[in-house]
GROMACS .gro file of C-alpha atoms in nm:
model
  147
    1UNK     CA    1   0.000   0.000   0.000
    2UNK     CA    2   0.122   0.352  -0.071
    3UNK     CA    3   0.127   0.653   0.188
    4UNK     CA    4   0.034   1.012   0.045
    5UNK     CA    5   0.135   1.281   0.263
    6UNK     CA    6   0.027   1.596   0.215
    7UNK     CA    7   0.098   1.959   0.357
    8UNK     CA    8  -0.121   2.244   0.417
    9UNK     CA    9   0.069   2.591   0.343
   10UNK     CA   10  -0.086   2.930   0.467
   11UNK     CA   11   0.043   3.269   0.466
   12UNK     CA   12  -0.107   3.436   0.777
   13UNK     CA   13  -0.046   3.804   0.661
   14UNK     CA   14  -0.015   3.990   0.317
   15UNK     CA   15   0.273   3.971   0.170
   16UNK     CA   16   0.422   3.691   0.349
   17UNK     CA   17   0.500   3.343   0.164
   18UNK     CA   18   0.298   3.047   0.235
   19UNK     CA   19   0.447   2.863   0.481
   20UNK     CA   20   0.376   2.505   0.633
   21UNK     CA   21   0.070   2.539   0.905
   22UNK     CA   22   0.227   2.267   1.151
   23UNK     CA   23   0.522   2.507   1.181
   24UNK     CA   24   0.367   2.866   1.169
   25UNK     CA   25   0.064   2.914   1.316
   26UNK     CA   26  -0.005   3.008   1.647
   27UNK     CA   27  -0.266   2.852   1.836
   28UNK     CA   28  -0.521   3.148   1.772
   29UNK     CA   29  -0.421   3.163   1.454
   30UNK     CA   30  -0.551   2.742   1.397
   31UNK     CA   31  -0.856   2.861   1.572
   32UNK     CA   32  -0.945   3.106   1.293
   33UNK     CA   33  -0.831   2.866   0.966
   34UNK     CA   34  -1.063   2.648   1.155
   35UNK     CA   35  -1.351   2.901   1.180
   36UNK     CA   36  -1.272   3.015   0.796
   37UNK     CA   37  -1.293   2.621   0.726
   38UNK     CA   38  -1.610   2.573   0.865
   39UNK     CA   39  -1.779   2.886   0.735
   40UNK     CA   40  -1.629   2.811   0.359
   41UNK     CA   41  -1.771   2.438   0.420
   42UNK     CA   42  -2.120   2.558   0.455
   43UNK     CA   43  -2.235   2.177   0.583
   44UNK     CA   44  -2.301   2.234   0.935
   45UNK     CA   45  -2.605   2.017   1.007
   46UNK     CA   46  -2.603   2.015   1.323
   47UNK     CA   47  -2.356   1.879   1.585
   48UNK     CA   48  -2.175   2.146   1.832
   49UNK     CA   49  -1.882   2.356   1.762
   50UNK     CA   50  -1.630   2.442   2.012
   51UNK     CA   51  -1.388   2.794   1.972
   52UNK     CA   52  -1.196   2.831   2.275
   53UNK     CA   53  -1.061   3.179   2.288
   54UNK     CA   54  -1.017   3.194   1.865
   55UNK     CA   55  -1.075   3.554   1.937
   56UNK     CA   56  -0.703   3.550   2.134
   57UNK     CA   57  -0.522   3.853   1.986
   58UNK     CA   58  -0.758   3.981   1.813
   59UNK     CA   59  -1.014   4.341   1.882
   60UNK     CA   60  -1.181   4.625   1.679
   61UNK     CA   61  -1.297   4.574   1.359
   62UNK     CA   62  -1.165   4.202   1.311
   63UNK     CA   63  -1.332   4.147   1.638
   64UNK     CA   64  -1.685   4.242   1.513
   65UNK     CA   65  -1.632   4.073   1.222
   66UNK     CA   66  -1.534   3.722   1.391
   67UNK     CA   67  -1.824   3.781   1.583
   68UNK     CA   68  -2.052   3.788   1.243
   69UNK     CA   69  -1.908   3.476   1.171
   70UNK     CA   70  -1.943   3.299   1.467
   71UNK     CA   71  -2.340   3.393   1.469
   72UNK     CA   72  -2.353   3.246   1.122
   73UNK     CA   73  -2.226   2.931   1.225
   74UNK     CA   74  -2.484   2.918   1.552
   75UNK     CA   75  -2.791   2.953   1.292
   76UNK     CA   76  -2.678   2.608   1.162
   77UNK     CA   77  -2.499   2.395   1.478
   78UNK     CA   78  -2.459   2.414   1.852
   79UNK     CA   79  -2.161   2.676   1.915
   80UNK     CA   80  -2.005   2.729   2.219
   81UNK     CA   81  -1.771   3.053   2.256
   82UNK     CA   82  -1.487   3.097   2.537
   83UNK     CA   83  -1.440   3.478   2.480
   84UNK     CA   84  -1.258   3.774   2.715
   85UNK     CA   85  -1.401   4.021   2.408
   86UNK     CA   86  -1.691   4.231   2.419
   87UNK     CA   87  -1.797   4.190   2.038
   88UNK     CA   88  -1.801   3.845   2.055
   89UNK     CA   89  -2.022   3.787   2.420
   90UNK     CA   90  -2.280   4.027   2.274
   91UNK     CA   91  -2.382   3.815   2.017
   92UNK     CA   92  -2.504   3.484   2.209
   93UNK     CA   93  -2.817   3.376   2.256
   94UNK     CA   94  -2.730   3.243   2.578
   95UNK     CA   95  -2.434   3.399   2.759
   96UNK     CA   96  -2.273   3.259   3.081
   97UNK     CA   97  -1.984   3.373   3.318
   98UNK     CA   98  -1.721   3.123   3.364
   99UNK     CA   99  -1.545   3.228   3.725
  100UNK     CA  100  -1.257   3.075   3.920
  101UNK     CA  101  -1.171   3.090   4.234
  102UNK     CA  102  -0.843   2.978   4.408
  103UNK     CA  103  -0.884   2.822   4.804
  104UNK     CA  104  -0.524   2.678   4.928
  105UNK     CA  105  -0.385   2.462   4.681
  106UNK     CA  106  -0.697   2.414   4.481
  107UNK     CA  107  -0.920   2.612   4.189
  108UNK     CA  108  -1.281   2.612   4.190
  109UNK     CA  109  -1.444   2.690   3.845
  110UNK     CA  110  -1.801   2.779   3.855
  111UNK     CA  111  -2.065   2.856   3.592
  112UNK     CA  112  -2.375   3.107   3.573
  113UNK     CA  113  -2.617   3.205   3.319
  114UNK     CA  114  -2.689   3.560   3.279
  115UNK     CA  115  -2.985   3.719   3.306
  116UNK     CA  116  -3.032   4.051   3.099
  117UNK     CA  117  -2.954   4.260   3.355
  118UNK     CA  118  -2.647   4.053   3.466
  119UNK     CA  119  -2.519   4.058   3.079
  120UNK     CA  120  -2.524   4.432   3.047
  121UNK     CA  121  -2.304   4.432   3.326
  122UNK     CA  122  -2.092   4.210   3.234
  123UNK     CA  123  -2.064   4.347   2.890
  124UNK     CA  124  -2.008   4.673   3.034
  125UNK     CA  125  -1.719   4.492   3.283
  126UNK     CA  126  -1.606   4.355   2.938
  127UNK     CA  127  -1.498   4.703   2.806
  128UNK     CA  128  -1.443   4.917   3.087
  129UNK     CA  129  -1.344   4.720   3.393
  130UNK     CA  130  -1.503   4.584   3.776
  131UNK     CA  131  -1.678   4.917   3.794
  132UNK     CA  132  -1.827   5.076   3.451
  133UNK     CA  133  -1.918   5.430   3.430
  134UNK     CA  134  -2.274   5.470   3.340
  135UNK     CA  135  -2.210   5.577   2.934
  136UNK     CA  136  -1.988   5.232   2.946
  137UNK     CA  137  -2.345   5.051   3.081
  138UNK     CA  138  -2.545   5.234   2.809
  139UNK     CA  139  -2.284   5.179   2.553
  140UNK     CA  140  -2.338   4.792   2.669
  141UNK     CA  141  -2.720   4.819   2.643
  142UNK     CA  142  -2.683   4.957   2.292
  143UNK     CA  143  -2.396   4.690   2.173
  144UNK     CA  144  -2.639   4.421   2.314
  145UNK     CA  145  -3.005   4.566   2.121
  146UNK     CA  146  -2.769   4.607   1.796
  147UNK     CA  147  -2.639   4.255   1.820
   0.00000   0.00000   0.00000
């Protein structure tokens, strides 16, 4: 029997060669091939997708438009999100605070859904810190209606 290898080549920026994946892309950058994968594949019936932090080194603009992405692939499969940006949390349907908590030599993770009041504030914690000013908390409200 005969073995075919193969190589994928990407060039991550413009004007840079292609270069073998295995030995240039960081682990962000593997997150987003794998987003632009799924989105060019267009077969997602059904299933659940899961993007840990493919948002890492990332904000602004290309932020928002990850976050476009990311909602089209949640019309067609299960998609779960680990995020620390704004642009992304705002567009779940269902968002939910991961926190930790260290006691001695152990870490406790815990889990909450938020309620709407709960996500503006955490949206607004998102962009501005523990305590948001009051235009950060409207700027939330209006990020989360427009999502």
């Amino acid at each position: 029997s005969r073995v075919l290898r193969g190589r994928f080549m990407v060039s991550t920026n413009i004007g840079q060669p292609m270069l073998d994946l295995s030995r240039t892309a960081s682990g962000g950058e593997l997150s987003r091939i794998m987003l632009a994968l799924k989105i060019h594949q267009r077969s997602l019936s059904g299933g659940t997708m899961v993007f840990d932090e493919i948002d890492s080194g990332i904000g602004g603009e290309t932020a928002f438009q990850l976050s476009k992405r990311l909602k089209e692939i949640s019309e067609h499969a299960q998609t779960i999100v680990v995020t620390h940006l704004h642009q992304v949390a705002a567009r779940a349907d269902n968002h939910y605070l991961v926190t930790k908590a260290v006691t001695g030599n152990t870490t406790l993770a815990g889990i909450m859904m938020l309620d709407e009041r709960q996500r503006v504030m955490e949206i607004a914690r998102m962009m501005g810190g523990s305590n948001p000013s009051p235009k950060v908390i409207e700027h939330a409200r209006e990020l989360l209606a427009g999502a």
